[in-house]
């Protein structure tokens, strides 16, 4: 049996994979919170799709690929099938999205969270083993059934917990704490699945087709950066529930002033400009200086 190394670059790859899973989980939880505050089905669906990209794409799939950078089989260079690698990413986003829509649309219910968690968890496990099937190496790969089942169970439980957090968590500290927990669950599922693998080298070693991990690193990192920037912009640009409440309060105050009787009164003229521009009007009041009688006597 060939020697398998999970941490070819030491602590760097597991640390980066955990950071990616926490970042994606935090963004996904924030988007799910915005979905709960949304008015209308279309707006809620938009936020749930963003949450699926954040959790499925960044927290799960990007974490998986980052951890795979440190994976190696002694004596068997690894190549990756680009089509299957892309399919594994799409599988993670779509299945997590289905779970989010089941749990997040309509009234929140525990049964919906459990059903969505099973679907999303099976999708995450399918993503992981599809990504493993994308590997091309001169070795025969075997999987320990017990560890595979354990990894699938961890994926289902982690997905159910993630959906419950997505439908219930509020507040910055709660989001951060939940993201840290989700990061542990996602990495636990990944490395449990990886430890179920063993490889036996082929006697004849040939050249495998496909891309190396370093070939895929730059485009994947750029894609992750663009997705994260887009999610952060969407979260910061969209008004929160407090913002909408404040705007509604100001509108009500302005509407109250417009409807009040005082709003129809003319504006004050502190400088007397209106009086100066108006023609003089005769008055019928008293003439204390007798100017009117003197003028008449002169005539």
C-alpha atoms as a printed R data frame, in Angstrom:
    type eleno elety resid chain resno       x       y       z
1   ATOM     1    CA   UNK     A     1   0.000   0.000   0.000
2   ATOM     2    CA   UNK     A     2   1.222   3.469  -0.861
3   ATOM     3    CA   UNK     A     3   1.836   6.040   1.836
4   ATOM     4    CA   UNK     A     4  -0.793   8.821   1.920
5   ATOM     5    CA   UNK     A     5   0.044  12.230   3.331
6   ATOM     6    CA   UNK     A     6  -2.836  14.544   4.248
7   ATOM     7    CA   UNK     A     7  -0.681  17.492   5.303
8   ATOM     8    CA   UNK     A     8   2.044  17.858   2.704
9   ATOM     9    CA   UNK     A     9   2.507  21.556   3.515
10  ATOM    10    CA   UNK     A    10   2.151  21.244   7.273
11  ATOM    11    CA   UNK     A    11  -0.431  23.358   9.072
12  ATOM    12    CA   UNK     A    12  -0.878  25.832   6.179
13  ATOM    13    CA   UNK     A    13  -3.485  23.941   4.151
14  ATOM    14    CA   UNK     A    14  -5.718  22.851   7.082
15  ATOM    15    CA   UNK     A    15  -5.570  26.370   8.538
16  ATOM    16    CA   UNK     A    16  -6.539  27.950   5.215
17  ATOM    17    CA   UNK     A    17  -9.279  25.380   4.636
18  ATOM    18    CA   UNK     A    18 -10.739  26.078   8.075
19  ATOM    19    CA   UNK     A    19 -10.561  29.846   7.468
20  ATOM    20    CA   UNK     A    20 -12.402  29.432   4.157
21  ATOM    21    CA   UNK     A    21 -15.110  27.305   5.751
22  ATOM    22    CA   UNK     A    22 -15.622  29.841   8.556
23  ATOM    23    CA   UNK     A    23 -15.708  32.778   6.117
24  ATOM    24    CA   UNK     A    24 -18.188  31.066   3.817
25  ATOM    25    CA   UNK     A    25 -20.350  29.949   6.737
26  ATOM    26    CA   UNK     A    26 -20.469  33.465   8.199
27  ATOM    27    CA   UNK     A    27 -21.471  35.012   4.861
28  ATOM    28    CA   UNK     A    28 -24.048  32.279   4.328
29  ATOM    29    CA   UNK     A    29 -25.591  32.815   7.761
30  ATOM    30    CA   UNK     A    30 -25.794  36.576   7.162
31  ATOM    31    CA   UNK     A    31 -27.497  36.001   3.810
32  ATOM    32    CA   UNK     A    32 -29.916  33.546   5.429
33  ATOM    33    CA   UNK     A    33 -30.704  36.142   8.096
34  ATOM    34    CA   UNK     A    34 -31.460  38.687   5.355
35  ATOM    35    CA   UNK     A    35 -33.707  36.084   3.721
36  ATOM    36    CA   UNK     A    36 -35.761  35.814   6.919
37  ATOM    37    CA   UNK     A    37 -36.143  39.612   6.998
38  ATOM    38    CA   UNK     A    38 -37.023  39.873   3.291
39  ATOM    39    CA   UNK     A    39 -40.442  41.012   2.077
40  ATOM    40    CA   UNK     A    40 -41.743  38.847  -0.722
41  ATOM    41    CA   UNK     A    41 -40.816  35.485  -2.231
42  ATOM    42    CA   UNK     A    42 -38.509  36.893  -4.917
43  ATOM    43    CA   UNK     A    43 -36.345  38.791  -2.452
44  ATOM    44    CA   UNK     A    44 -36.167  35.839  -0.087
45  ATOM    45    CA   UNK     A    45 -35.211  33.502  -2.941
46  ATOM    46    CA   UNK     A    46 -32.405  35.877  -3.963
47  ATOM    47    CA   UNK     A    47 -30.867  35.853  -0.487
48  ATOM    48    CA   UNK     A    48 -31.190  32.070  -0.202
49  ATOM    49    CA   UNK     A    49 -29.338  31.652  -3.507
50  ATOM    50    CA   UNK     A    50 -26.547  33.874  -2.211
51  ATOM    51    CA   UNK     A    51 -26.442  31.797   0.973
52  ATOM    52    CA   UNK     A    52 -26.113  28.637  -1.133
53  ATOM    53    CA   UNK     A    53 -23.153  30.134  -3.009
54  ATOM    54    CA   UNK     A    54 -21.519  31.166   0.259
55  ATOM    55    CA   UNK     A    55 -22.003  27.870   2.119
56  ATOM    56    CA   UNK     A    56 -21.882  25.375  -0.748
57  ATOM    57    CA   UNK     A    57 -19.262  27.135  -2.860
58  ATOM    58    CA   UNK     A    58 -16.956  28.787  -0.334
59  ATOM    59    CA   UNK     A    59 -17.466  27.047   3.006
60  ATOM    60    CA   UNK     A    60 -17.594  23.511   1.594
61  ATOM    61    CA   UNK     A    61 -16.159  23.136  -1.911
62  ATOM    62    CA   UNK     A    62 -13.359  25.736  -1.699
63  ATOM    63    CA   UNK     A    63 -12.403  24.312   1.680
64  ATOM    64    CA   UNK     A    64 -12.295  20.820   0.110
65  ATOM    65    CA   UNK     A    65  -9.977  21.929  -2.686
66  ATOM    66    CA   UNK     A    66  -7.708  23.890  -0.346
67  ATOM    67    CA   UNK     A    67  -7.313  20.832   1.873
68  ATOM    68    CA   UNK     A    68  -6.578  18.686  -1.187
69  ATOM    69    CA   UNK     A    69  -3.520  20.829  -1.943
70  ATOM    70    CA   UNK     A    70  -1.786  19.131   0.975
71  ATOM    71    CA   UNK     A    71  -2.892  15.633  -0.107
72  ATOM    72    CA   UNK     A    72  -0.365  13.381  -1.819
73  ATOM    73    CA   UNK     A    73   0.260   9.709  -2.536
74  ATOM    74    CA   UNK     A    74   3.917   8.705  -2.419
75  ATOM    75    CA   UNK     A    75   5.076   7.489  -5.802
76  ATOM    76    CA   UNK     A    76   1.898   8.534  -7.661
77  ATOM    77    CA   UNK     A    77   1.617  12.088  -9.010
78  ATOM    78    CA   UNK     A    78  -1.986  13.316  -8.899
79  ATOM    79    CA   UNK     A    79  -3.886  14.971 -11.737
80  ATOM    80    CA   UNK     A    80  -7.482  16.212 -11.698
81  ATOM    81    CA   UNK     A    81 -10.230  15.828 -14.263
82  ATOM    82    CA   UNK     A    82 -11.475  19.404 -14.833
83  ATOM    83    CA   UNK     A    83 -15.016  18.362 -15.779
84  ATOM    84    CA   UNK     A    84 -15.583  16.246 -12.658
85  ATOM    85    CA   UNK     A    85 -13.945  18.918 -10.476
86  ATOM    86    CA   UNK     A    86 -16.342  21.557 -11.801
87  ATOM    87    CA   UNK     A    87 -19.262  19.139 -11.403
88  ATOM    88    CA   UNK     A    88 -18.385  18.599  -7.743
89  ATOM    89    CA   UNK     A    89 -18.511  22.363  -7.123
90  ATOM    90    CA   UNK     A    90 -21.879  22.683  -8.874
91  ATOM    91    CA   UNK     A    91 -23.197  19.693  -6.936
92  ATOM    92    CA   UNK     A    92 -22.317  21.296  -3.593
93  ATOM    93    CA   UNK     A    93 -23.966  24.633  -4.452
94  ATOM    94    CA   UNK     A    94 -27.147  23.089  -5.891
95  ATOM    95    CA   UNK     A    95 -27.725  20.573  -3.095
96  ATOM    96    CA   UNK     A    96 -27.061  23.083  -0.326
97  ATOM    97    CA   UNK     A    97 -29.382  25.484  -2.139
98  ATOM    98    CA   UNK     A    98 -32.165  22.887  -2.228
99  ATOM    99    CA   UNK     A    99 -31.747  22.293   1.491
100 ATOM   100    CA   UNK     A   100 -31.826  26.034   2.207
101 ATOM   101    CA   UNK     A   101 -34.987  26.531   0.153
102 ATOM   102    CA   UNK     A   102 -36.724  23.645   1.926
103 ATOM   103    CA   UNK     A   103 -35.797  24.947   5.369
104 ATOM   104    CA   UNK     A   104 -35.981  28.694   4.666
105 ATOM   105    CA   UNK     A   105 -39.147  29.162   2.619
106 ATOM   106    CA   UNK     A   106 -42.431  29.521   4.450
107 ATOM   107    CA   UNK     A   107 -42.833  29.009   8.165
108 ATOM   108    CA   UNK     A   108 -39.769  27.586   9.958
109 ATOM   109    CA   UNK     A   109 -40.322  23.988  11.075
110 ATOM   110    CA   UNK     A   110 -38.002  21.384  12.573
111 ATOM   111    CA   UNK     A   111 -39.192  18.756  10.084
112 ATOM   112    CA   UNK     A   112 -38.259  21.003   7.163
113 ATOM   113    CA   UNK     A   113 -34.811  21.558   8.670
114 ATOM   114    CA   UNK     A   114 -34.274  17.799   9.036
115 ATOM   115    CA   UNK     A   115 -35.418  17.028   5.480
116 ATOM   116    CA   UNK     A   116 -33.306  19.850   4.071
117 ATOM   117    CA   UNK     A   117 -30.358  18.711   6.190
118 ATOM   118    CA   UNK     A   118 -30.529  15.157   4.826
119 ATOM   119    CA   UNK     A   119 -30.650  16.412   1.222
120 ATOM   120    CA   UNK     A   120 -27.871  18.947   1.713
121 ATOM   121    CA   UNK     A   121 -25.717  16.487   3.685
122 ATOM   122    CA   UNK     A   122 -25.997  13.803   1.030
123 ATOM   123    CA   UNK     A   123 -25.139  16.435  -1.553
124 ATOM   124    CA   UNK     A   124 -22.035  17.469   0.398
125 ATOM   125    CA   UNK     A   125 -20.920  13.848   0.675
126 ATOM   126    CA   UNK     A   126 -21.563  13.359  -3.053
127 ATOM   127    CA   UNK     A   127 -19.494  16.475  -3.742
128 ATOM   128    CA   UNK     A   128 -16.608  15.118  -1.685
129 ATOM   129    CA   UNK     A   129 -16.467  11.709  -3.335
130 ATOM   130    CA   UNK     A   130 -17.053  13.199  -6.798
131 ATOM   131    CA   UNK     A   131 -14.028  15.384  -6.159
132 ATOM   132    CA   UNK     A   132 -12.095  12.287  -5.107
133 ATOM   133    CA   UNK     A   133 -13.218  10.468  -8.275
134 ATOM   134    CA   UNK     A   134 -11.808  13.393 -10.272
135 ATOM   135    CA   UNK     A   135  -8.294  12.392  -9.176
136 ATOM   136    CA   UNK     A   136  -6.145  10.630 -11.745
137 ATOM   137    CA   UNK     A   137  -3.194   8.653 -10.358
138 ATOM   138    CA   UNK     A   138  -1.344   5.432 -11.099
139 ATOM   139    CA   UNK     A   139  -2.853   3.560  -8.177
140 ATOM   140    CA   UNK     A   140  -5.910   1.553  -7.292
141 ATOM   141    CA   UNK     A   141  -7.985   3.453  -4.735
142 ATOM   142    CA   UNK     A   142  -9.966   1.702  -1.986
143 ATOM   143    CA   UNK     A   143 -12.321   3.103   0.644
144 ATOM   144    CA   UNK     A   144 -13.070   1.802   4.118
145 ATOM   145    CA   UNK     A   145 -16.859   1.344   4.277
146 ATOM   146    CA   UNK     A   146 -17.161   2.199   7.971
147 ATOM   147    CA   UNK     A   147 -15.297   5.486   7.597
148 ATOM   148    CA   UNK     A   148 -17.261   6.378   4.466
149 ATOM   149    CA   UNK     A   149 -20.560   5.855   6.286
150 ATOM   150    CA   UNK     A   150 -19.239   7.887   9.217
151 ATOM   151    CA   UNK     A   151 -18.247  10.744   6.917
152 ATOM   152    CA   UNK     A   152 -21.708  10.744   5.308
153 ATOM   153    CA   UNK     A   153 -23.349  10.782   8.742
154 ATOM   154    CA   UNK     A   154 -21.159  13.731   9.783
155 ATOM   155    CA   UNK     A   155 -22.124  15.539   6.556
156 ATOM   156    CA   UNK     A   156 -25.849  15.040   7.191
157 ATOM   157    CA   UNK     A   157 -25.643  16.129  10.831
158 ATOM   158    CA   UNK     A   158 -23.470  19.118   9.941
159 ATOM   159    CA   UNK     A   159 -25.871  20.166   7.173
160 ATOM   160    CA   UNK     A   160 -28.894  19.880   9.472
161 ATOM   161    CA   UNK     A   161 -27.148  21.967  12.132
162 ATOM   162    CA   UNK     A   162 -26.139  24.506   9.499
163 ATOM   163    CA   UNK     A   163 -29.735  24.825   8.261
164 ATOM   164    CA   UNK     A   164 -31.042  25.172  11.797
165 ATOM   165    CA   UNK     A   165 -28.507  27.926  12.447
166 ATOM   166    CA   UNK     A   166 -29.419  29.581   9.141
167 ATOM   167    CA   UNK     A   167 -33.085  29.734  10.128
168 ATOM   168    CA   UNK     A   168 -32.591  30.803  13.747
169 ATOM   169    CA   UNK     A   169 -29.312  32.665  14.330
170 ATOM   170    CA   UNK     A   170 -29.423  36.448  14.771
171 ATOM   171    CA   UNK     A   171 -26.773  38.941  15.813
172 ATOM   172    CA   UNK     A   172 -23.099  39.347  15.012
173 ATOM   173    CA   UNK     A   173 -21.683  37.306  17.894
174 ATOM   174    CA   UNK     A   174 -24.107  34.449  17.238
175 ATOM   175    CA   UNK     A   175 -23.152  34.401  13.539
176 ATOM   176    CA   UNK     A   176 -19.425  34.316  14.344
177 ATOM   177    CA   UNK     A   177 -19.819  31.539  16.924
178 ATOM   178    CA   UNK     A   178 -22.013  29.500  14.584
179 ATOM   179    CA   UNK     A   179 -19.546  29.927  11.718
180 ATOM   180    CA   UNK     A   180 -16.711  28.627  13.904
181 ATOM   181    CA   UNK     A   181 -18.777  25.545  14.782
182 ATOM   182    CA   UNK     A   182 -19.742  24.970  11.145
183 ATOM   183    CA   UNK     A   183 -16.075  25.213  10.146
184 ATOM   184    CA   UNK     A   184 -15.193  22.392  12.552
185 ATOM   185    CA   UNK     A   185 -18.040  20.228  11.213
186 ATOM   186    CA   UNK     A   186 -17.152  20.770   7.545
187 ATOM   187    CA   UNK     A   187 -13.454  20.023   8.085
188 ATOM   188    CA   UNK     A   188 -14.311  17.026  10.254
189 ATOM   189    CA   UNK     A   189 -16.414  15.548   7.466
190 ATOM   190    CA   UNK     A   190 -13.683  16.154   4.877
191 ATOM   191    CA   UNK     A   191 -10.786  14.611   6.767
192 ATOM   192    CA   UNK     A   192 -12.903  11.667   7.932
193 ATOM   193    CA   UNK     A   193 -13.655  10.925   4.299
194 ATOM   194    CA   UNK     A   194 -10.006  11.352   3.360
195 ATOM   195    CA   UNK     A   195  -8.844   8.901   6.038
196 ATOM   196    CA   UNK     A   196 -11.183   6.276   4.582
197 ATOM   197    CA   UNK     A   197  -9.008   6.149   1.461
198 ATOM   198    CA   UNK     A   198  -6.115   3.799   0.748
199 ATOM   199    CA   UNK     A   199  -4.124   3.354  -2.458
200 ATOM   200    CA   UNK     A   200  -2.152   0.496  -4.001
201 ATOM   201    CA   UNK     A   201   0.356   1.534  -6.674
202 ATOM   202    CA   UNK     A   202   0.194   0.038 -10.147
203 ATOM   203    CA   UNK     A   203   3.213  -1.905 -11.272
204 ATOM   204    CA   UNK     A   204   3.384   0.059 -14.498
205 ATOM   205    CA   UNK     A   205   3.599   3.795 -14.065
206 ATOM   206    CA   UNK     A   206   2.359   5.963 -16.912
207 ATOM   207    CA   UNK     A   207   1.575   9.613 -17.488
208 ATOM   208    CA   UNK     A   208  -1.874  10.676 -16.350
209 ATOM   209    CA   UNK     A   209  -3.908  13.293 -18.167
210 ATOM   210    CA   UNK     A   210  -5.516  16.207 -16.374
211 ATOM   211    CA   UNK     A   211  -4.557  19.343 -14.485
212 ATOM   212    CA   UNK     A   212  -2.335  19.529 -11.450
213 ATOM   213    CA   UNK     A   213  -3.509  21.164  -8.246
214 ATOM   214    CA   UNK     A   214  -1.220  24.117  -8.909
215 ATOM   215    CA   UNK     A   215  -2.822  24.589 -12.355
216 ATOM   216    CA   UNK     A   216  -6.257  24.855 -10.750
217 ATOM   217    CA   UNK     A   217  -5.148  26.968  -7.812
218 ATOM   218    CA   UNK     A   218  -5.044  30.388  -9.517
219 ATOM   219    CA   UNK     A   219  -8.468  30.252 -11.237
220 ATOM   220    CA   UNK     A   220 -10.131  28.809  -8.149
221 ATOM   221    CA   UNK     A   221  -8.600  31.430  -5.854
222 ATOM   222    CA   UNK     A   222  -9.686  34.214  -8.228
223 ATOM   223    CA   UNK     A   223 -13.209  32.766  -8.381
224 ATOM   224    CA   UNK     A   224 -13.398  32.564  -4.593
225 ATOM   225    CA   UNK     A   225 -12.192  36.171  -4.219
226 ATOM   226    CA   UNK     A   226 -14.768  37.448  -6.723
227 ATOM   227    CA   UNK     A   227 -17.579  35.501  -5.046
228 ATOM   228    CA   UNK     A   228 -16.600  36.757  -1.582
229 ATOM   229    CA   UNK     A   229 -16.368  40.373  -2.798
230 ATOM   230    CA   UNK     A   230 -19.777  40.059  -4.463
231 ATOM   231    CA   UNK     A   231 -21.351  38.586  -1.326
232 ATOM   232    CA   UNK     A   232 -19.826  41.228   0.939
233 ATOM   233    CA   UNK     A   233 -21.028  43.996  -1.380
234 ATOM   234    CA   UNK     A   234 -24.536  42.519  -1.512
235 ATOM   235    CA   UNK     A   235 -24.683  42.299   2.286
236 ATOM   236    CA   UNK     A   236 -23.351  45.824   2.876
237 ATOM   237    CA   UNK     A   237 -25.436  47.482   0.147
238 ATOM   238    CA   UNK     A   238 -28.760  45.960   1.140
239 ATOM   239    CA   UNK     A   239 -30.682  47.724   3.953
240 ATOM   240    CA   UNK     A   240 -31.122  45.807   7.182
241 ATOM   241    CA   UNK     A   241 -34.355  45.456   9.132
242 ATOM   242    CA   UNK     A   242 -33.246  48.323  11.411
243 ATOM   243    CA   UNK     A   243 -32.543  50.505   8.373
244 ATOM   244    CA   UNK     A   244 -36.002  49.830   6.951
245 ATOM   245    CA   UNK     A   245 -37.626  50.503  10.325
246 ATOM   246    CA   UNK     A   246 -35.779  53.831  10.604
247 ATOM   247    CA   UNK     A   247 -36.764  54.868   7.075
248 ATOM   248    CA   UNK     A   248 -40.392  53.945   7.741
249 ATOM   249    CA   UNK     A   249 -40.353  55.989  10.961
250 ATOM   250    CA   UNK     A   250 -39.021  59.053   9.134
251 ATOM   251    CA   UNK     A   251 -41.607  58.670   6.382
252 ATOM   252    CA   UNK     A   252 -44.379  58.501   8.950
253 ATOM   253    CA   UNK     A   253 -43.074  61.633  10.664
254 ATOM   254    CA   UNK     A   254 -42.881  63.516   7.368
255 ATOM   255    CA   UNK     A   255 -46.360  62.339   6.386
256 ATOM   256    CA   UNK     A   256 -47.698  63.518   9.759
257 ATOM   257    CA   UNK     A   257 -46.255  66.996   9.222
258 ATOM   258    CA   UNK     A   258 -47.690  67.202   5.721
259 ATOM   259    CA   UNK     A   259 -51.172  66.258   6.890
260 ATOM   260    CA   UNK     A   260 -51.211  68.703   9.850
261 ATOM   261    CA   UNK     A   261 -53.300  71.966   9.551
262 ATOM   262    CA   UNK     A   262 -50.214  74.118  10.110
263 ATOM   263    CA   UNK     A   263 -48.688  72.841   6.892
264 ATOM   264    CA   UNK     A   264 -51.186  74.937   4.849
265 ATOM   265    CA   UNK     A   265 -50.210  78.257   6.489
266 ATOM   266    CA   UNK     A   266 -47.922  80.589   4.483
267 ATOM   267    CA   UNK     A   267 -44.267  80.533   5.282
268 ATOM   268    CA   UNK     A   268 -42.980  83.362   7.535
269 ATOM   269    CA   UNK     A   269 -41.381  86.442   5.923
270 ATOM   270    CA   UNK     A   270 -38.698  87.520   8.386
271 ATOM   271    CA   UNK     A   271 -37.306  90.285   6.163
272 ATOM   272    CA   UNK     A   272 -40.596  91.894   5.161
273 ATOM   273    CA   UNK     A   273 -39.876  91.513   1.455
274 ATOM   274    CA   UNK     A   274 -43.430  90.566   0.616
275 ATOM   275    CA   UNK     A   275 -44.778  93.681   2.352
276 ATOM   276    CA   UNK     A   276 -42.401  95.966   0.461
277 ATOM   277    CA   UNK     A   277 -43.408  94.556  -2.899
278 ATOM   278    CA   UNK     A   278 -47.133  94.908  -2.286
279 ATOM   279    CA   UNK     A   279 -48.845  98.286  -3.188
280 ATOM   280    CA   UNK     A   280 -49.890 100.519  -0.290
281 ATOM   281    CA   UNK     A   281 -53.444 100.046   0.845
282 ATOM   282    CA   UNK     A   282 -55.598 102.828   2.417
283 ATOM   283    CA   UNK     A   283 -56.352 102.352   6.041
284 ATOM   284    CA   UNK     A   284 -59.437 103.463   7.917
285 ATOM   285    CA   UNK     A   285 -57.712 103.699  11.259
286 ATOM   286    CA   UNK     A   286 -57.077 106.878  13.357
287 ATOM   287    CA   UNK     A   287 -54.784 109.657  12.101
288 ATOM   288    CA   UNK     A   288 -53.026 110.809  15.258
289 ATOM   289    CA   UNK     A   289 -50.859 113.434  13.484
290 ATOM   290    CA   UNK     A   290 -53.813 115.053  11.540
291 ATOM   291    CA   UNK     A   291 -51.924 114.667   8.271
292 ATOM   292    CA   UNK     A   292 -55.036 113.830   6.320
293 ATOM   293    CA   UNK     A   293 -56.919 117.003   7.486
294 ATOM   294    CA   UNK     A   294 -53.913 119.272   6.687
295 ATOM   295    CA   UNK     A   295 -53.662 117.852   3.201
296 ATOM   296    CA   UNK     A   296 -57.382 118.476   2.599
297 ATOM   297    CA   UNK     A   297 -57.152 122.126   3.901
298 ATOM   298    CA   UNK     A   298 -54.297 122.870   1.521
299 ATOM   299    CA   UNK     A   299 -56.412 121.625  -1.354
